Coordinates of C-alpha atoms and ligand atoms in Angstrom, one line a residue:
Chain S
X295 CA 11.7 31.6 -43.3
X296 CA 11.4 29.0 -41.0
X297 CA 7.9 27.2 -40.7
X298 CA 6.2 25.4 -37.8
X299 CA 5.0 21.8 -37.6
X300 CA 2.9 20.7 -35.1
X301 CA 2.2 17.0 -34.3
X302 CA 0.4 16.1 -31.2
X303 CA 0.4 12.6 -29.4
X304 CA -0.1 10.4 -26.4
X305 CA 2.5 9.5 -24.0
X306 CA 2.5 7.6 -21.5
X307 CA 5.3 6.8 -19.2
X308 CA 5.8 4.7 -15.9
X309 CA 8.6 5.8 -13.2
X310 CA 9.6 3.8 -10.5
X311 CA 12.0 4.3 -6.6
X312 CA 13.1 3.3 -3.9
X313 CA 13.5 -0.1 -2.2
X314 CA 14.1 -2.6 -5.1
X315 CA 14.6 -6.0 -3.2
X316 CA 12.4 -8.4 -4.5
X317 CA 12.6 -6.9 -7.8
X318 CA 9.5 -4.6 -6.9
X319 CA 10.6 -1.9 -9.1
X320 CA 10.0 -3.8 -12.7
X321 CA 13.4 -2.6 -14.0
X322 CA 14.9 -5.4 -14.6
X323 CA 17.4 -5.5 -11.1
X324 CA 17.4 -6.1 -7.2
X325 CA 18.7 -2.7 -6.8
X326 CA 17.3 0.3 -4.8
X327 CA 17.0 3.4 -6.4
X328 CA 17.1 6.5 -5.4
X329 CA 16.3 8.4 -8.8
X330 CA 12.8 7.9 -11.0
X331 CA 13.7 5.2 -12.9
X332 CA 11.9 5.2 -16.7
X333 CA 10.5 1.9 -17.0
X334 CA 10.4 0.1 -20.8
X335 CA 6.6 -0.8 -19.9
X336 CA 4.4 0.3 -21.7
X337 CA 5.8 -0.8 -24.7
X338 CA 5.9 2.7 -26.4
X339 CA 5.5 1.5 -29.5
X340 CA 2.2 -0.5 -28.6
X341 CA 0.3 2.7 -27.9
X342 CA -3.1 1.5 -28.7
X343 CA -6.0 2.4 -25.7
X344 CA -6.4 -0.7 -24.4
X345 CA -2.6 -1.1 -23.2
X346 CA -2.4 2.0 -21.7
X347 CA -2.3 2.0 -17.6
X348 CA -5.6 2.8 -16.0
X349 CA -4.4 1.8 -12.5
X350 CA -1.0 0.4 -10.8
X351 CA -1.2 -0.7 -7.4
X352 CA 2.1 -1.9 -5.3
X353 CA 2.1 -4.3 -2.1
X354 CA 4.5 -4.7 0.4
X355 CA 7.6 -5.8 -1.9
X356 CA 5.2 -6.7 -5.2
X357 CA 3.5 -4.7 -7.8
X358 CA 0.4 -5.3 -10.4
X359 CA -0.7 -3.0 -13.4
X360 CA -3.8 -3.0 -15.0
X361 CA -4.6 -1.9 -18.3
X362 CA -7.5 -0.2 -20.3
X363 CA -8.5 -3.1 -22.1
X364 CA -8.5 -5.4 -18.8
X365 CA -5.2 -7.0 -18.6
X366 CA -3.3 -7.4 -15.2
X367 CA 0.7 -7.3 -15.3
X368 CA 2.4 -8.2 -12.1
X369 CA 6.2 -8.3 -10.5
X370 CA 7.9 -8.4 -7.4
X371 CA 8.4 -10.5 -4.2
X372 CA 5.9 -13.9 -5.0
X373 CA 6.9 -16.2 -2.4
X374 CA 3.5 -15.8 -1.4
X375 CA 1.7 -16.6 -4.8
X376 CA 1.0 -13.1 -4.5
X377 CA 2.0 -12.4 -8.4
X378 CA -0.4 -15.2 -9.5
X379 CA 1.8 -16.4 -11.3
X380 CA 0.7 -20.2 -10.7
X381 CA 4.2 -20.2 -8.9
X382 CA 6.0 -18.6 -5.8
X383 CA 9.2 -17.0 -7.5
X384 CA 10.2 -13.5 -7.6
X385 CA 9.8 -11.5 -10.9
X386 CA 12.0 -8.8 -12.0
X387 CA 9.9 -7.6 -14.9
X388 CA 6.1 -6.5 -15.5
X389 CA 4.7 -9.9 -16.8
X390 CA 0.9 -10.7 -17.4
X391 CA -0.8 -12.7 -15.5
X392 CA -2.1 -15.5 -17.7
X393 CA -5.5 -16.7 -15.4
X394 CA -7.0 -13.6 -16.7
X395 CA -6.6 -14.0 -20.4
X396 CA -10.7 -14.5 -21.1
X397 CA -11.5 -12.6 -18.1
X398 CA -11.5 -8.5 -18.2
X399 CA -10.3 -6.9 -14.9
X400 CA -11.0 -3.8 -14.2
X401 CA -10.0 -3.2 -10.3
X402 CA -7.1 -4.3 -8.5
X403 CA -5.0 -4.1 -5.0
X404 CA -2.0 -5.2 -3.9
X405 CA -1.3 -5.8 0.4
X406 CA 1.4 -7.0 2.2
X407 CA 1.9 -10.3 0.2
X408 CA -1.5 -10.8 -1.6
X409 CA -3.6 -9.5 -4.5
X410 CA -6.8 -8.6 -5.2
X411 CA -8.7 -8.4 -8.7
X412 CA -12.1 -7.5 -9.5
X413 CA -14.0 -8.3 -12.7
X414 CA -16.2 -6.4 -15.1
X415 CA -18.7 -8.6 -14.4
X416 CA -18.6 -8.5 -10.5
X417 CA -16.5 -11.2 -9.8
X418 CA -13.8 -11.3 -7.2
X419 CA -10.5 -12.8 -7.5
X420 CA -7.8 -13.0 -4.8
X421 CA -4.0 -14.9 -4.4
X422 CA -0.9 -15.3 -2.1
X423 CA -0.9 -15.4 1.5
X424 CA -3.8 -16.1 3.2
X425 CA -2.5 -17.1 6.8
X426 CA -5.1 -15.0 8.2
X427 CA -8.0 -15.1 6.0
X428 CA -7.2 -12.1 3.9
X429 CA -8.2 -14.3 0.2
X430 CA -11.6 -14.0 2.0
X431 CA -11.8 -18.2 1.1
X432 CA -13.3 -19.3 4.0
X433 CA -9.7 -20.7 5.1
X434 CA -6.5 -20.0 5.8
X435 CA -4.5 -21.7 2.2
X436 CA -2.6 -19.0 0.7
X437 CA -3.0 -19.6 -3.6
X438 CA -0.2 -18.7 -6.1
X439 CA -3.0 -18.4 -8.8
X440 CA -5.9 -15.8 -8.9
X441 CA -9.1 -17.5 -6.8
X442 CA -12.7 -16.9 -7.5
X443 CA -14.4 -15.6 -4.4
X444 CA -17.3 -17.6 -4.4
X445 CA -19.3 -15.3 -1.1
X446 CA -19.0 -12.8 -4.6
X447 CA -20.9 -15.3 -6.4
X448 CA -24.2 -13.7 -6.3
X449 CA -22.8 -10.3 -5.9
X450 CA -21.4 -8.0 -7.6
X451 CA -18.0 -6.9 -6.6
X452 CA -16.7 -3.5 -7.2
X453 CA -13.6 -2.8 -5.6
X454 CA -10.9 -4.4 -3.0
X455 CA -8.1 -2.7 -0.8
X456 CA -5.4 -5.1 0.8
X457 CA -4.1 -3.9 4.1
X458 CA -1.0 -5.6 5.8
X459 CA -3.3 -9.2 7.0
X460 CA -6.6 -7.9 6.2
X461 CA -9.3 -6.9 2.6
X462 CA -12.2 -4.8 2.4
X463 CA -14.4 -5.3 -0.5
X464 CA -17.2 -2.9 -1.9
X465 CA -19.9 -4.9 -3.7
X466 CA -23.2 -3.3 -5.4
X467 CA -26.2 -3.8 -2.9
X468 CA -29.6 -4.9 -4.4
X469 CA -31.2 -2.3 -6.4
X470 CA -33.0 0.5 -4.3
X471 CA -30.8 -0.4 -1.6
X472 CA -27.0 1.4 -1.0
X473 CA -23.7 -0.6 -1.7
X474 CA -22.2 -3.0 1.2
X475 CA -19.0 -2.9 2.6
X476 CA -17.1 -6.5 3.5
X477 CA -13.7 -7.5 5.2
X478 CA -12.2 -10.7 6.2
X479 CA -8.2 -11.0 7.6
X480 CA -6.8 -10.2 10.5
X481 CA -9.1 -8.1 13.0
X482 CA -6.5 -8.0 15.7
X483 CA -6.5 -3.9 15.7
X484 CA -10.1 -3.6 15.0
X485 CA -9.3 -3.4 11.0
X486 CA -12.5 -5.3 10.3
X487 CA -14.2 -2.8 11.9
X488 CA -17.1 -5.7 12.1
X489 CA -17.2 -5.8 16.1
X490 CA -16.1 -5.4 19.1
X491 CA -15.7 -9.0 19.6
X492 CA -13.6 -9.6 16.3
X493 CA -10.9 -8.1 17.5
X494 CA -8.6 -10.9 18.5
X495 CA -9.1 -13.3 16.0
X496 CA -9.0 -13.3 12.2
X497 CA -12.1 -13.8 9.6
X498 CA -12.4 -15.9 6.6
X499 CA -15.3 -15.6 5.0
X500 CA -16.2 -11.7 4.5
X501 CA -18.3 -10.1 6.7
X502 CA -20.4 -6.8 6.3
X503 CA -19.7 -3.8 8.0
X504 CA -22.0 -1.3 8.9
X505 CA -22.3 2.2 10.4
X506 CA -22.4 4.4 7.2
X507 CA -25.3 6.4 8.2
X508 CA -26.9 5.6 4.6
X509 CA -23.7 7.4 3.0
X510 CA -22.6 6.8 -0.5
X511 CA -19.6 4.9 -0.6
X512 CA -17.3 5.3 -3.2
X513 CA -13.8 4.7 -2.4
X514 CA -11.9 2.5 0.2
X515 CA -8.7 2.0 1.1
X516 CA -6.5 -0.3 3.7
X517 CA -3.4 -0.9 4.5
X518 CA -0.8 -1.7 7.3
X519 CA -3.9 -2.3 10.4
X520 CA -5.8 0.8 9.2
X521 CA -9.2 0.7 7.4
X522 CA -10.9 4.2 5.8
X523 CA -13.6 4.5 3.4
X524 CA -15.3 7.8 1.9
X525 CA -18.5 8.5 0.8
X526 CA -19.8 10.7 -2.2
X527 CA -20.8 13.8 -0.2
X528 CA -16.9 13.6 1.1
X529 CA -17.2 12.0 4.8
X530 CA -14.3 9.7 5.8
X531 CA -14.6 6.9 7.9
X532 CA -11.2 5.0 9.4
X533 CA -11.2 2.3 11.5
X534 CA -8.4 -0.2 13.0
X535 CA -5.2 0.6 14.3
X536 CA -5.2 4.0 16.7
X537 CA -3.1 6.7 15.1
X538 CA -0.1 8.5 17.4
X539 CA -0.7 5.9 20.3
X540 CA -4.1 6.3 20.7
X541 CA -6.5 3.0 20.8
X542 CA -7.9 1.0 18.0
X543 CA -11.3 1.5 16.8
X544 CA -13.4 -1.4 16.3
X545 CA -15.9 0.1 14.3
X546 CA -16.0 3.1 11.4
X547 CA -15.9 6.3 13.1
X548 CA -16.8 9.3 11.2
X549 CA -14.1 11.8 11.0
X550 CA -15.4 15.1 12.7
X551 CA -14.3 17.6 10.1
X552 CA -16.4 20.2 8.4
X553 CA -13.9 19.4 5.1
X554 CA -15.4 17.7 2.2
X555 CA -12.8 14.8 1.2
X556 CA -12.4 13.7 -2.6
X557 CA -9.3 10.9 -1.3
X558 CA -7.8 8.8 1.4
X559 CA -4.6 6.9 1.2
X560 CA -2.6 5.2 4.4
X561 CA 0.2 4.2 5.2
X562 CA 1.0 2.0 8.4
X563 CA 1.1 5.2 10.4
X564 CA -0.6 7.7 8.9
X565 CA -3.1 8.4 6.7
X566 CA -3.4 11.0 4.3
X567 CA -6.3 13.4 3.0
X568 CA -7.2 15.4 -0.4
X569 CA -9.9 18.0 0.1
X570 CA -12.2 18.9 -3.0
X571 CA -10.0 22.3 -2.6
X572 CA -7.2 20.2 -3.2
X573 CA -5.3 20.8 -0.1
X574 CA -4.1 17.6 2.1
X575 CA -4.4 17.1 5.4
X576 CA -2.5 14.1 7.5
X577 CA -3.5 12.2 10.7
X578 CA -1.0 10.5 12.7
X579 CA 2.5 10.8 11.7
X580 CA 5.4 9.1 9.5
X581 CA 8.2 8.3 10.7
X582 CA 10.5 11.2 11.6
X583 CA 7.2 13.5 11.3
X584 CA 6.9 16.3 13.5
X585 CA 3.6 16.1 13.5
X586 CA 2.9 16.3 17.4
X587 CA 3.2 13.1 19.3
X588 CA -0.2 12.7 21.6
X589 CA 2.2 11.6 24.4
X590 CA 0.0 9.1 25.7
X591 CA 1.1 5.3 25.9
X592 CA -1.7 3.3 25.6
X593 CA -1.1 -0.3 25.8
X594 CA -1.3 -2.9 22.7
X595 CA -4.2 -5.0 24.6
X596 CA -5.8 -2.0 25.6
X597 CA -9.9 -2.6 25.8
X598 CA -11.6 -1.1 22.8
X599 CA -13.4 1.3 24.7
X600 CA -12.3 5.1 23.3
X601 CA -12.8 8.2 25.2
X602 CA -14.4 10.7 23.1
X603 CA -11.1 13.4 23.9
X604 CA -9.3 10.7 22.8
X605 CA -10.8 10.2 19.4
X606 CA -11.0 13.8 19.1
X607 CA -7.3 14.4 19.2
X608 CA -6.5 11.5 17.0
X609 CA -8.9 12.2 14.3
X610 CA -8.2 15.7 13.9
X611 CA -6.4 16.6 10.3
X612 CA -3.5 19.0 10.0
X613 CA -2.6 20.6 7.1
X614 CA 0.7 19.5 5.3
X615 CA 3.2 22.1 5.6
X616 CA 4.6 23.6 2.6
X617 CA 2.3 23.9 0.4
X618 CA 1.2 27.2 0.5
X619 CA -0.6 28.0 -3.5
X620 CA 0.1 24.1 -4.5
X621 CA -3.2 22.8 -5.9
X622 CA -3.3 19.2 -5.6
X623 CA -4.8 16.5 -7.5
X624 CA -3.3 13.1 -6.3
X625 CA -1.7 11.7 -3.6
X626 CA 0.0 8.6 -2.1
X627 CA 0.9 7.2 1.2
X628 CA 3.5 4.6 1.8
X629 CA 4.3 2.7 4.7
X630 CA 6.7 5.8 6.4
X631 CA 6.6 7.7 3.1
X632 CA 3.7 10.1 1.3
X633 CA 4.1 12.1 -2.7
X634 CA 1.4 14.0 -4.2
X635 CA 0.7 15.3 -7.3
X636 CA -0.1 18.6 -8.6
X637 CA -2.0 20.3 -10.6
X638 CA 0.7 21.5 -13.1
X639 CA 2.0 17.8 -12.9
X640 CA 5.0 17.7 -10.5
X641 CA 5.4 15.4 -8.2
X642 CA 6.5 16.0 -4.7
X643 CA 7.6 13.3 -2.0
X644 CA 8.0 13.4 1.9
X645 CA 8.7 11.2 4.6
X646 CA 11.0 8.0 5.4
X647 CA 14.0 8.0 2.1
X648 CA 15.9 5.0 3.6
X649 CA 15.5 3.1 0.4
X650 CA 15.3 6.1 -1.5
X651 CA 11.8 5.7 -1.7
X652 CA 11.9 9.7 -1.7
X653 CA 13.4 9.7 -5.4
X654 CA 16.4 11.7 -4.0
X655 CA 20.1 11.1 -4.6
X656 CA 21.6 10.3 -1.0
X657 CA 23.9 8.4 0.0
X658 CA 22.9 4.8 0.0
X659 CA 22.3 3.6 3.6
X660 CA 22.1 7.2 5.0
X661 CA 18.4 7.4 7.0
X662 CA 16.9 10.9 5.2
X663 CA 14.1 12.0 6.8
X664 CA 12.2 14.7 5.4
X665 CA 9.4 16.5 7.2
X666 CA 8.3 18.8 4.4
X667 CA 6.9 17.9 0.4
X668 CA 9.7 18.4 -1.9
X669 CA 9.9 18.6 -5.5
X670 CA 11.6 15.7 -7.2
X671 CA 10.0 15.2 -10.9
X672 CA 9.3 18.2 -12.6
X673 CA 7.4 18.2 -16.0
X674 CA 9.9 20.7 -17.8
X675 CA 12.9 17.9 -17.5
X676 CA 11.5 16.7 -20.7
X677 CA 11.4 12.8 -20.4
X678 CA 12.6 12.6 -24.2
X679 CA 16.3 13.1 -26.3
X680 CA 16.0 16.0 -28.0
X681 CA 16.3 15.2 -31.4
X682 CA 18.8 18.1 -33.1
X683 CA 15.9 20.7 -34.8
X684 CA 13.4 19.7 -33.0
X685 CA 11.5 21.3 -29.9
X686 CA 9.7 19.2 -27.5
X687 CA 7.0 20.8 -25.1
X688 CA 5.6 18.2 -23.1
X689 CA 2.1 19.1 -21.5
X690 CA 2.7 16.0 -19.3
X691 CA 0.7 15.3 -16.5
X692 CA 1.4 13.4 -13.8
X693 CA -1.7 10.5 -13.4
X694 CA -1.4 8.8 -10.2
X695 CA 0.6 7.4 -8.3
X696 CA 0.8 4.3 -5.7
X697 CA 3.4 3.7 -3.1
X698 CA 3.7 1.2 -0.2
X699 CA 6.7 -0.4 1.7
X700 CA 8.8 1.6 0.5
X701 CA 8.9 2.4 -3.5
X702 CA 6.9 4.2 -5.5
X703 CA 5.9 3.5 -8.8
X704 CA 4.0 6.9 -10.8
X705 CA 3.0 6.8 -14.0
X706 CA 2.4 9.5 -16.0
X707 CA -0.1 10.4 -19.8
X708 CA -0.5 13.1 -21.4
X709 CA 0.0 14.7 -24.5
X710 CA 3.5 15.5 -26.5
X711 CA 2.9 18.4 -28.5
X712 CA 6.1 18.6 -31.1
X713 CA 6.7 21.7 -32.7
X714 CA 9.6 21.0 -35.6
X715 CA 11.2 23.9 -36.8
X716 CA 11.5 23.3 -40.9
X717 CA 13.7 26.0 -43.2
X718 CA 11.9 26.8 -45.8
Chain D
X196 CA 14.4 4.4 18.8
X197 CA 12.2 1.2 18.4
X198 CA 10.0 1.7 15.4
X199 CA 6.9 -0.5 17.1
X200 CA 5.8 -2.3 19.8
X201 CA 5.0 -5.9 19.0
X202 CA 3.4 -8.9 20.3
X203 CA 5.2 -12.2 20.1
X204 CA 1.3 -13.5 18.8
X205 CA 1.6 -10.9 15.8
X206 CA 5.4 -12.3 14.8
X207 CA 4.8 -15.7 12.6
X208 CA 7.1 -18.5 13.0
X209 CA 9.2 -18.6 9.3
X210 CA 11.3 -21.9 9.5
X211 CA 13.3 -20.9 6.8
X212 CA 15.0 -18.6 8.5
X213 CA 14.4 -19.9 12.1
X214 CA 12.8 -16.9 13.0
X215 CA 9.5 -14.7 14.6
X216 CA 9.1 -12.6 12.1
X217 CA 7.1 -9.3 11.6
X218 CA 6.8 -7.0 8.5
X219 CA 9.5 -4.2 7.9
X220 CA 8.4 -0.7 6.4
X221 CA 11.3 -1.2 4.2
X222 CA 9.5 -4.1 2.4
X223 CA 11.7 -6.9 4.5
X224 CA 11.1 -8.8 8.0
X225 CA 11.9 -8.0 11.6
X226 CA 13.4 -11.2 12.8
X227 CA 14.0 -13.1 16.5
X228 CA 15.0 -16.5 17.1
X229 CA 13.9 -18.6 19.9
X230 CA 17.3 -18.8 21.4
X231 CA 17.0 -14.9 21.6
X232 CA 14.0 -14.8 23.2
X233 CA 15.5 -17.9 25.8
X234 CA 17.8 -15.3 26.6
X235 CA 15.5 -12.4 27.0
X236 CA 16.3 -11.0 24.0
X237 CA 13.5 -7.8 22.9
X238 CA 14.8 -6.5 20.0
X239 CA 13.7 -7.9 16.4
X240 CA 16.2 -6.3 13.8
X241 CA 15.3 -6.1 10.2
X242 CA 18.3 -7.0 7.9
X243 CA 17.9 -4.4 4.9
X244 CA 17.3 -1.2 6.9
X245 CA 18.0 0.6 10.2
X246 CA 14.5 -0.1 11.8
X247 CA 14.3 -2.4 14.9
X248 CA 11.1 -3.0 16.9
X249 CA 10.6 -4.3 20.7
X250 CA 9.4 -7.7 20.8
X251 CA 6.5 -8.6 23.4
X252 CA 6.2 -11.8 25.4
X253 CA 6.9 -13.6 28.1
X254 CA 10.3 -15.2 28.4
X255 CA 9.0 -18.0 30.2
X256 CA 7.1 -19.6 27.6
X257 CA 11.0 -20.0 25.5
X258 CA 12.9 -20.8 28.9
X259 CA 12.2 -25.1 28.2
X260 CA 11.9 -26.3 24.7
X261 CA 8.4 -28.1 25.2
X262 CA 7.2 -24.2 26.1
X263 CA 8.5 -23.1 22.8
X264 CA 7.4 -25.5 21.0
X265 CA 3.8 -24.9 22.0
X266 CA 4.2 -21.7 21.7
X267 CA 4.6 -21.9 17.9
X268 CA 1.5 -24.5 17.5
X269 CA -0.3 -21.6 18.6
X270 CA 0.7 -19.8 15.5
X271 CA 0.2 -23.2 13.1
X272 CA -1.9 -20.7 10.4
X273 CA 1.6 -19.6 9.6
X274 CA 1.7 -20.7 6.2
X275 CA 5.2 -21.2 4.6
X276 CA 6.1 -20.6 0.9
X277 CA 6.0 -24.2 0.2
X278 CA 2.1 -24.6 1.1
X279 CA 0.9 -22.3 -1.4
X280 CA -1.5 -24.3 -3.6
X281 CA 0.1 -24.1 -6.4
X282 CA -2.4 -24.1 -9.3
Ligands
LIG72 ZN1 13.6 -3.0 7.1

């Protein structure tokens, strides 16, 4: 008689591809890869709630981690200062970032080649390349340690996104009134999204946007020349760089679209969309999409003036092929590449693989181009050995997942149940 | 095919590697030198991927040196590894 023991506990595991360069990946090497990678961060022995992951973002060649209890690990390309590091070198392995030792972060974003970090308390903190404003300093000094925003002084900051030259920052409006949205950078494509007369010149100090209609705003997201933000009752607003060749907008335009948006994430020429239905939608296309090209040239110093055809055909969402009875609860867009998540936890990538940012084998240096979601992690290729007698069934989920230029980094909690089968 | 169009006022002058630069999807640079541009040169090649994008500008402004050279005064927010303030 054989008799069944059941043990149940937390896992939680980080997996990283594709281009590995500057070290981007956090595993140790320059190397690309073109498999998921199981990083040895988290220490799996150091289980305890506050290490665990709550968000990961990746720049264009760096990466930062934050943790439960507050704590902000960083690696990759920092010739920039972008790791915060108090220096400009590379770093091949997650390493915290000692500024915030007293201070507990509970935001974070990662653009081209500079950070941001918001507080607990409200406070902004930005680093690395600020060429065109992007630290939101009031200059143009890039810093190789985390800055204190001091427009943030007397606000309360809640969340950043770093595009390619450019930040957006949401910060708590006074009470009664709605929250304000700021950006400072580069506002040669309209990214700002402050003014028409922005757009050829870059901002230091932040600046608010407006045109929300009174909407809640709860999440926003930049990158590449592309600005979005969404609201609570699920309208999306994107701004910047003209998707498929159309012009830039200079100010938020409200997506016309009777769907009700829970996400945005975009890449440098696309952008993608999760419906509360948990279907995604894409505007614009990756490279080597089919997604229709508009066919019209429109030039780079076009005027900002936009036809309303013109915005109609840009802004309207198509469905991602594929993914006929796939529920999905998470996506990610890269620069030229996109992966969602599931609801049964498998991830599935599409898009530009060059670097093998796709998580497929291929042979290095061959250009893959994929045009349809894939599967490439799937939750019954337990993560584990298999210990001899023992059975693992991993209800793993897959938690989110961030991707930029091109690697991916997912990470993934859930719970291990082990059943042990014991003779009696 | 040429992954982008870009504007010579867009690149930013890296003098360590001598180049207009632009950033790569790959996670790298698109790079030009001035004596590419002298010669009329359009394409800016990335050295870690297969991408290329068309370079925009006049090549006037890189035929005589004193051209070029305020040509990249005009991009003096450039900031170079070595000015990060280094805390
Ligand atoms: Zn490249």
């Amino acid at each position: 008689m054989e008799e069944e023991e059941e043990e149940e506990r937390e896992v939680e595991e980080v997996w990283s591809w594709g281009a590995g360069s500057e070290g981007q990946l956090g595993t140790g090497s320059f190397d690309d890869r073109h498999l998921p990678q199981l990083l040895s961060f988290p220490p799996r022995a150091a289980a305890s709630a506050a290490r665990r992951i709550s968000q990961i973002a990746c720049g264009g060649a760096h990466s930062i981690a934050l943790t439960a209890g507050g704590s902000v690990l960083t690696w990759g390309r920092g010739t920039c200062g972008q790791l915060g590091h108090g220096d400009v070198e590379n770093c091949l392995k997650p390493k915290p970032v000692e500024f915030f030792e007293q201070i507990v972060i509970s935001y974070i974003s990662a653009g081209w080649n500079h950070s941001g970090f918001v507080s607990d308390s409200g406070s902004l903190f930005t680093c690395g390349d600020g060429s065109f404003g992007q630290l939101g300093h009031g200059d143009y000094e890039s810093h190789s340690s985390p800055t204190r925003v001091l427009f943030f002084a007397s606000k309360h900051a809640k969340k950043i996104a770093c595009g390619m030259r450019h930040s957006l920052v949401l910060s708590k409006g006074p009470s009664g009134l709605g929250d304000f949205l700021y950006a400072f950078g580069s506002g040669r494509r309209g990214q700002l999204g402050t003014s028409l007369d922005s757009s050829r010149k870059s901002i230091a100090v932040p600046q608010a946007i407006h045109g929300f209609k009174g909407d809640e705003m709860i999440a926003v997201s930049a990158n590449g020349d592309h600005s979005a933000l969404l609201s609570a009752n699920g309208h999306l607003y994107i701004w910047g760089r003209g998707f498929s060749g159309t012009s830039d907008s200079h100010l938020p335009q409200l997506l016309p679209s009777s769907l009700k948006f829970s996400q945005v994430t975009l890449g440098w020429n696309h952008a993608l969309l999760l419906t509360d239905c948990g279907e995604v939608f894409m505007l614009g296309r990756m490279l080597g999409g089919r997604q229709e090209s508009l066919e019209m040239h429109v030039p780079l110093c076009s005027t900002p003036s936009i036809t309303p055809d013109e915005v109609c055909r840009a802004m309207t969402p198509t469905r991602v092929p594929g993914l006929d009875g796939v529920k999905v609860i998470d996506i990610g867009a890269g620069a030229e590449h996109s992966a969602l998540v599931t609801e049964n936890g498998t991830i599935m990538t599409w898009g530009w693989g060059e670097h093998g940012q796709l998580g497929f084998t291929v042979e290095v240096g061959l250009l893959l181009l994929l045009e349809v979601p894939a599967y490439i992690l799937k939750v019954e290729e337990s993560f584990y050995e298999k210990p001899n007698a023992a059975i693992y069934h991993p209800v793993v989920k897959a938690k989110g997942s961030d991707l930029r230029p091109p690697f991916t980094i997912c990470w993934i909690t859930g719970l291990c149940h082990r059943s042990r089968l014991q003779p009696s | 095919m040429s992954y982008d169009d870009v504007e010579i006022e867009d690149m930013e002058w890296n003098e360590e590697l001598g180049a207009f630069t632009y950033p790569c999807p790959c996670g790298d640079l698109f790079q030009i030198t001035k004596a590419d541009l002298k010669l009329g040169e359009e394409i800016a090649r990335c050295p870690s991927c297969s991408l290329y994008i068309t370079v925009i500008y006049n090549q006037e402004d890189f035929m005589d040196d004193n051209k070029s050279n305020r040509n990249s005064k005009t991009l003096s927010s450039t900031k170079l590894p070595q000015t990060v303030t280094v805390a």
